[in-house]
């Protein structure tokens, strides 16, 4: 019997990398044998994918959900800067919305949240907060990781931690 692959979603700022928080997390995800899913952009997404693919002998793949648009001429265009260079399996979507519009049906955030088995949100803006809200809406396991003051705009019911050990415990329990 084949076992389904386990995917961990990591989300956060598209401009700030928060490397002190994301690099140890992404390495652990790779070493534990999971696949990594991000939004495939810069900041936290790029730092997570880079740290993940740098792990020698890992079994998992770096997946990225790409925002894009289809023009009046019918041609598809990914958002500029997507995917980052460490995405091994890009998943292209026609879904252009993000940020303040992150819970809109035309946002790729729904795919970002529904695909992984568990999610870790790092500090980020409106788009990351929208992903956290969607995770709670859809009943997906979610933990917020980083300085607690960075999550003031996030849903109150989401667990917050500064401990990588707590994050790893949470992910192992959520992916059994």
PDB file of C-alpha atoms in Angstrom:
ATOM      1  CA  UNK A   1       0.000   0.000   0.000  1.00  0.00           C
ATOM      2  CA  UNK A   2       1.419   3.398  -0.999  1.00  0.00           C
ATOM      3  CA  UNK A   3       1.568   6.076   1.641  1.00  0.00           C
ATOM      4  CA  UNK A   4       0.440   9.534   0.628  1.00  0.00           C
ATOM      5  CA  UNK A   5       3.199  12.151   0.615  1.00  0.00           C
ATOM      6  CA  UNK A   6       2.971  14.687   3.418  1.00  0.00           C
ATOM      7  CA  UNK A   7       3.123  18.362   2.531  1.00  0.00           C
ATOM      8  CA  UNK A   8       3.893  21.223   4.912  1.00  0.00           C
ATOM      9  CA  UNK A   9       2.882  24.717   3.850  1.00  0.00           C
ATOM     10  CA  UNK A  10       5.101  27.606   4.936  1.00  0.00           C
ATOM     11  CA  UNK A  11       3.819  31.146   4.465  1.00  0.00           C
ATOM     12  CA  UNK A  12       4.961  34.619   5.380  1.00  0.00           C
ATOM     13  CA  UNK A  13       6.129  37.959   4.076  1.00  0.00           C
ATOM     14  CA  UNK A  14       6.814  38.253   0.365  1.00  0.00           C
ATOM     15  CA  UNK A  15       9.455  40.917   0.988  1.00  0.00           C
ATOM     16  CA  UNK A  16      11.138  40.081   4.316  1.00  0.00           C
ATOM     17  CA  UNK A  17      12.844  36.690   4.641  1.00  0.00           C
ATOM     18  CA  UNK A  18      12.812  36.262   8.452  1.00  0.00           C
ATOM     19  CA  UNK A  19      15.724  33.858   7.992  1.00  0.00           C
ATOM     20  CA  UNK A  20      16.320  33.255  11.706  1.00  0.00           C
ATOM     21  CA  UNK A  21      12.850  31.708  11.919  1.00  0.00           C
ATOM     22  CA  UNK A  22      12.390  30.155   8.487  1.00  0.00           C
ATOM     23  CA  UNK A  23      15.752  28.521   7.730  1.00  0.00           C
ATOM     24  CA  UNK A  24      15.790  26.110  10.717  1.00  0.00           C
ATOM     25  CA  UNK A  25      12.124  25.324  10.070  1.00  0.00           C
ATOM     26  CA  UNK A  26      12.611  24.593   6.362  1.00  0.00           C
ATOM     27  CA  UNK A  27      15.666  22.437   7.060  1.00  0.00           C
ATOM     28  CA  UNK A  28      13.706  20.440   9.625  1.00  0.00           C
ATOM     29  CA  UNK A  29      10.844  19.941   7.130  1.00  0.00           C
ATOM     30  CA  UNK A  30      13.329  18.562   4.586  1.00  0.00           C
ATOM     31  CA  UNK A  31      15.158  16.364   7.123  1.00  0.00           C
ATOM     32  CA  UNK A  32      11.844  14.957   8.383  1.00  0.00           C
ATOM     33  CA  UNK A  33      10.966  13.787   4.854  1.00  0.00           C
ATOM     34  CA  UNK A  34       8.088  16.151   4.081  1.00  0.00           C
ATOM     35  CA  UNK A  35       7.390  18.073   0.893  1.00  0.00           C
ATOM     36  CA  UNK A  36       7.388  21.868   1.193  1.00  0.00           C
ATOM     37  CA  UNK A  37       4.717  24.114  -0.297  1.00  0.00           C
ATOM     38  CA  UNK A  38       5.033  27.896  -0.527  1.00  0.00           C
ATOM     39  CA  UNK A  39       3.522  30.693  -2.569  1.00  0.00           C
ATOM     40  CA  UNK A  40       6.708  30.609  -4.717  1.00  0.00           C
ATOM     41  CA  UNK A  41       7.575  34.294  -4.347  1.00  0.00           C
ATOM     42  CA  UNK A  42      10.246  36.244  -2.488  1.00  0.00           C
ATOM     43  CA  UNK A  43      10.847  36.872   1.197  1.00  0.00           C
ATOM     44  CA  UNK A  44       9.852  33.996   3.484  1.00  0.00           C
ATOM     45  CA  UNK A  45       8.783  31.899   0.476  1.00  0.00           C
ATOM     46  CA  UNK A  46      12.190  32.142  -1.188  1.00  0.00           C
ATOM     47  CA  UNK A  47      14.127  31.671   2.064  1.00  0.00           C
ATOM     48  CA  UNK A  48      12.089  28.566   2.930  1.00  0.00           C
ATOM     49  CA  UNK A  49      12.509  27.004  -0.513  1.00  0.00           C
ATOM     50  CA  UNK A  50      16.247  27.790  -0.571  1.00  0.00           C
ATOM     51  CA  UNK A  51      16.906  26.274   2.854  1.00  0.00           C
ATOM     52  CA  UNK A  52      14.747  23.257   2.019  1.00  0.00           C
ATOM     53  CA  UNK A  53      16.452  22.384  -1.289  1.00  0.00           C
ATOM     54  CA  UNK A  54      19.908  22.854   0.270  1.00  0.00           C
ATOM     55  CA  UNK A  55      19.393  19.800   2.521  1.00  0.00           C
ATOM     56  CA  UNK A  56      21.471  16.924   1.132  1.00  0.00           C
ATOM     57  CA  UNK A  57      19.654  13.619   0.658  1.00  0.00           C
ATOM     58  CA  UNK A  58      16.168  14.971   1.274  1.00  0.00           C
ATOM     59  CA  UNK A  59      13.219  12.991  -0.076  1.00  0.00           C
ATOM     60  CA  UNK A  60      10.721  15.820  -0.435  1.00  0.00           C
ATOM     61  CA  UNK A  61      10.190  18.362  -3.192  1.00  0.00           C
ATOM     62  CA  UNK A  62       9.775  22.135  -3.125  1.00  0.00           C
ATOM     63  CA  UNK A  63       6.336  22.996  -4.529  1.00  0.00           C
ATOM     64  CA  UNK A  64       5.111  26.496  -5.346  1.00  0.00           C
ATOM     65  CA  UNK A  65       1.670  27.850  -6.184  1.00  0.00           C
ATOM     66  CA  UNK A  66       2.131  30.531  -8.857  1.00  0.00           C
ATOM     67  CA  UNK A  67      -0.265  33.472  -9.215  1.00  0.00           C
ATOM     68  CA  UNK A  68      -1.000  34.584 -12.745  1.00  0.00           C
ATOM     69  CA  UNK A  69      -3.452  36.078 -15.184  1.00  0.00           C
ATOM     70  CA  UNK A  70      -4.925  35.237 -18.537  1.00  0.00           C
ATOM     71  CA  UNK A  71      -5.000  38.251 -20.831  1.00  0.00           C
ATOM     72  CA  UNK A  72      -7.666  39.272 -23.330  1.00  0.00           C
ATOM     73  CA  UNK A  73      -5.573  37.513 -25.976  1.00  0.00           C
ATOM     74  CA  UNK A  74      -5.892  34.237 -24.029  1.00  0.00           C
ATOM     75  CA  UNK A  75      -2.208  34.110 -23.096  1.00  0.00           C
ATOM     76  CA  UNK A  76      -1.172  33.103 -19.612  1.00  0.00           C
ATOM     77  CA  UNK A  77       1.271  35.266 -17.703  1.00  0.00           C
ATOM     78  CA  UNK A  78       2.686  34.363 -14.258  1.00  0.00           C
ATOM     79  CA  UNK A  79       3.176  37.267 -11.871  1.00  0.00           C
ATOM     80  CA  UNK A  80       6.637  38.804 -12.368  1.00  0.00           C
ATOM     81  CA  UNK A  81       9.233  37.259 -10.059  1.00  0.00           C
ATOM     82  CA  UNK A  82       7.382  33.941  -9.755  1.00  0.00           C
ATOM     83  CA  UNK A  83       8.424  31.216  -9.249  1.00  0.00           C
ATOM     84  CA  UNK A  84      11.570  31.776  -7.229  1.00  0.00           C
ATOM     85  CA  UNK A  85      14.635  29.781  -8.286  1.00  0.00           C
ATOM     86  CA  UNK A  86      14.253  27.075  -5.611  1.00  0.00           C
ATOM     87  CA  UNK A  87      10.786  25.892  -6.639  1.00  0.00           C
ATOM     88  CA  UNK A  88      11.169  22.409  -8.094  1.00  0.00           C
ATOM     89  CA  UNK A  89       7.511  21.820  -8.906  1.00  0.00           C
ATOM     90  CA  UNK A  90       5.729  25.019  -9.926  1.00  0.00           C
ATOM     91  CA  UNK A  91       1.937  24.840 -10.030  1.00  0.00           C
ATOM     92  CA  UNK A  92       0.680  27.615 -12.285  1.00  0.00           C
ATOM     93  CA  UNK A  93      -2.714  29.148 -11.609  1.00  0.00           C
ATOM     94  CA  UNK A  94      -4.853  31.770 -13.310  1.00  0.00           C
ATOM     95  CA  UNK A  95      -5.578  33.249  -9.881  1.00  0.00           C
ATOM     96  CA  UNK A  96      -4.175  36.801  -9.626  1.00  0.00           C
ATOM     97  CA  UNK A  97      -5.402  38.114  -6.264  1.00  0.00           C
ATOM     98  CA  UNK A  98      -3.437  38.285  -2.993  1.00  0.00           C
ATOM     99  CA  UNK A  99      -2.747  40.616  -0.080  1.00  0.00           C
ATOM    100  CA  UNK A 100      -5.905  42.385   1.115  1.00  0.00           C
ATOM    101  CA  UNK A 101      -7.854  40.262  -1.402  1.00  0.00           C
ATOM    102  CA  UNK A 102      -6.323  37.019  -0.127  1.00  0.00           C
ATOM    103  CA  UNK A 103      -9.611  35.396   0.892  1.00  0.00           C
ATOM    104  CA  UNK A 104     -11.346  36.247  -2.411  1.00  0.00           C
ATOM    105  CA  UNK A 105     -12.253  33.190  -4.547  1.00  0.00           C
ATOM    106  CA  UNK A 106      -9.829  34.473  -7.227  1.00  0.00           C
ATOM    107  CA  UNK A 107      -6.862  34.215  -4.833  1.00  0.00           C
ATOM    108  CA  UNK A 108      -4.413  31.323  -5.066  1.00  0.00           C
ATOM    109  CA  UNK A 109      -4.364  31.376  -1.237  1.00  0.00           C
ATOM    110  CA  UNK A 110      -7.171  28.799  -1.242  1.00  0.00           C
ATOM    111  CA  UNK A 111      -4.850  26.341  -3.026  1.00  0.00           C
ATOM    112  CA  UNK A 112      -1.955  27.352  -0.736  1.00  0.00           C
ATOM    113  CA  UNK A 113      -4.089  26.413   2.269  1.00  0.00           C
ATOM    114  CA  UNK A 114      -6.047  23.406   1.000  1.00  0.00           C
ATOM    115  CA  UNK A 115      -3.071  21.497  -0.464  1.00  0.00           C
ATOM    116  CA  UNK A 116      -0.766  20.987   2.545  1.00  0.00           C
ATOM    117  CA  UNK A 117      -1.542  18.689   5.448  1.00  0.00           C
ATOM    118  CA  UNK A 118      -0.415  21.327   7.960  1.00  0.00           C
ATOM    119  CA  UNK A 119       0.636  24.972   7.758  1.00  0.00           C
ATOM    120  CA  UNK A 120       3.150  27.231   9.454  1.00  0.00           C
ATOM    121  CA  UNK A 121       2.695  30.980   9.118  1.00  0.00           C
ATOM    122  CA  UNK A 122       5.648  33.243   9.767  1.00  0.00           C
ATOM    123  CA  UNK A 123       5.435  37.022  10.088  1.00  0.00           C
ATOM    124  CA  UNK A 124       3.808  38.606   7.070  1.00  0.00           C
ATOM    125  CA  UNK A 125       1.256  41.097   5.893  1.00  0.00           C
ATOM    126  CA  UNK A 126      -2.341  40.963   4.763  1.00  0.00           C
ATOM    127  CA  UNK A 127      -1.812  37.997   2.431  1.00  0.00           C
ATOM    128  CA  UNK A 128      -0.321  35.856   5.189  1.00  0.00           C
ATOM    129  CA  UNK A 129      -3.089  36.873   7.591  1.00  0.00           C
ATOM    130  CA  UNK A 130      -5.608  35.898   4.890  1.00  0.00           C
ATOM    131  CA  UNK A 131      -3.969  32.474   4.559  1.00  0.00           C
ATOM    132  CA  UNK A 132      -4.210  32.012   8.339  1.00  0.00           C
ATOM    133  CA  UNK A 133      -7.904  32.949   8.251  1.00  0.00           C
ATOM    134  CA  UNK A 134      -8.514  30.512   5.388  1.00  0.00           C
ATOM    135  CA  UNK A 135      -6.688  27.716   7.231  1.00  0.00           C
ATOM    136  CA  UNK A 136      -8.996  28.181  10.201  1.00  0.00           C
ATOM    137  CA  UNK A 137     -12.061  28.418   7.921  1.00  0.00           C
ATOM    138  CA  UNK A 138     -11.153  25.139   6.219  1.00  0.00           C
ATOM    139  CA  UNK A 139     -10.134  23.358   9.436  1.00  0.00           C
ATOM    140  CA  UNK A 140      -6.489  22.938   8.415  1.00  0.00           C
ATOM    141  CA  UNK A 141      -3.858  22.517  11.158  1.00  0.00           C
ATOM    142  CA  UNK A 142      -2.116  25.893  11.557  1.00  0.00           C
ATOM    143  CA  UNK A 143       0.568  27.263  13.852  1.00  0.00           C
ATOM    144  CA  UNK A 144       2.077  30.758  13.853  1.00  0.00           C
ATOM    145  CA  UNK A 145       5.862  30.833  14.322  1.00  0.00           C
ATOM    146  CA  UNK A 146       7.892  33.928  15.106  1.00  0.00           C
ATOM    147  CA  UNK A 147       7.907  36.944  17.388  1.00  0.00           C
ATOM    148  CA  UNK A 148       4.493  37.058  19.034  1.00  0.00           C
ATOM    149  CA  UNK A 149       4.038  40.786  18.355  1.00  0.00           C
ATOM    150  CA  UNK A 150       4.232  40.035  14.611  1.00  0.00           C
ATOM    151  CA  UNK A 151       0.856  38.275  14.724  1.00  0.00           C
ATOM    152  CA  UNK A 152      -1.403  41.020  16.113  1.00  0.00           C
ATOM    153  CA  UNK A 153      -3.441  41.138  12.861  1.00  0.00           C
ATOM    154  CA  UNK A 154      -3.881  37.363  12.742  1.00  0.00           C
ATOM    155  CA  UNK A 155      -6.896  35.389  13.993  1.00  0.00           C
ATOM    156  CA  UNK A 156      -6.846  35.175  17.803  1.00  0.00           C
ATOM    157  CA  UNK A 157      -7.642  31.444  17.862  1.00  0.00           C
ATOM    158  CA  UNK A 158      -4.458  30.463  15.993  1.00  0.00           C
ATOM    159  CA  UNK A 159      -1.712  29.047  18.211  1.00  0.00           C
ATOM    160  CA  UNK A 160       1.392  31.238  18.411  1.00  0.00           C
ATOM    161  CA  UNK A 161       4.889  30.128  19.375  1.00  0.00           C
ATOM    162  CA  UNK A 162       8.492  31.234  19.294  1.00  0.00           C
ATOM    163  CA  UNK A 163       9.674  27.635  19.766  1.00  0.00           C
ATOM    164  CA  UNK A 164      10.821  25.556  16.803  1.00  0.00           C
ATOM    165  CA  UNK A 165      10.464  22.513  19.045  1.00  0.00           C
ATOM    166  CA  UNK A 166       6.762  23.296  19.533  1.00  0.00           C
ATOM    167  CA  UNK A 167       6.315  23.781  15.782  1.00  0.00           C
ATOM    168  CA  UNK A 168       7.903  20.404  15.025  1.00  0.00           C
ATOM    169  CA  UNK A 169       5.737  18.672  17.662  1.00  0.00           C
ATOM    170  CA  UNK A 170       2.662  20.311  16.152  1.00  0.00           C
ATOM    171  CA  UNK A 171       3.581  19.264  12.596  1.00  0.00           C
ATOM    172  CA  UNK A 172       4.351  15.675  13.554  1.00  0.00           C
ATOM    173  CA  UNK A 173       1.008  15.362  15.377  1.00  0.00           C
ATOM    174  CA  UNK A 174      -0.899  17.016  12.526  1.00  0.00           C
ATOM    175  CA  UNK A 175       0.564  14.764   9.832  1.00  0.00           C
ATOM    176  CA  UNK A 176       0.105  11.364  11.452  1.00  0.00           C
TER     177      UNK A 176
END
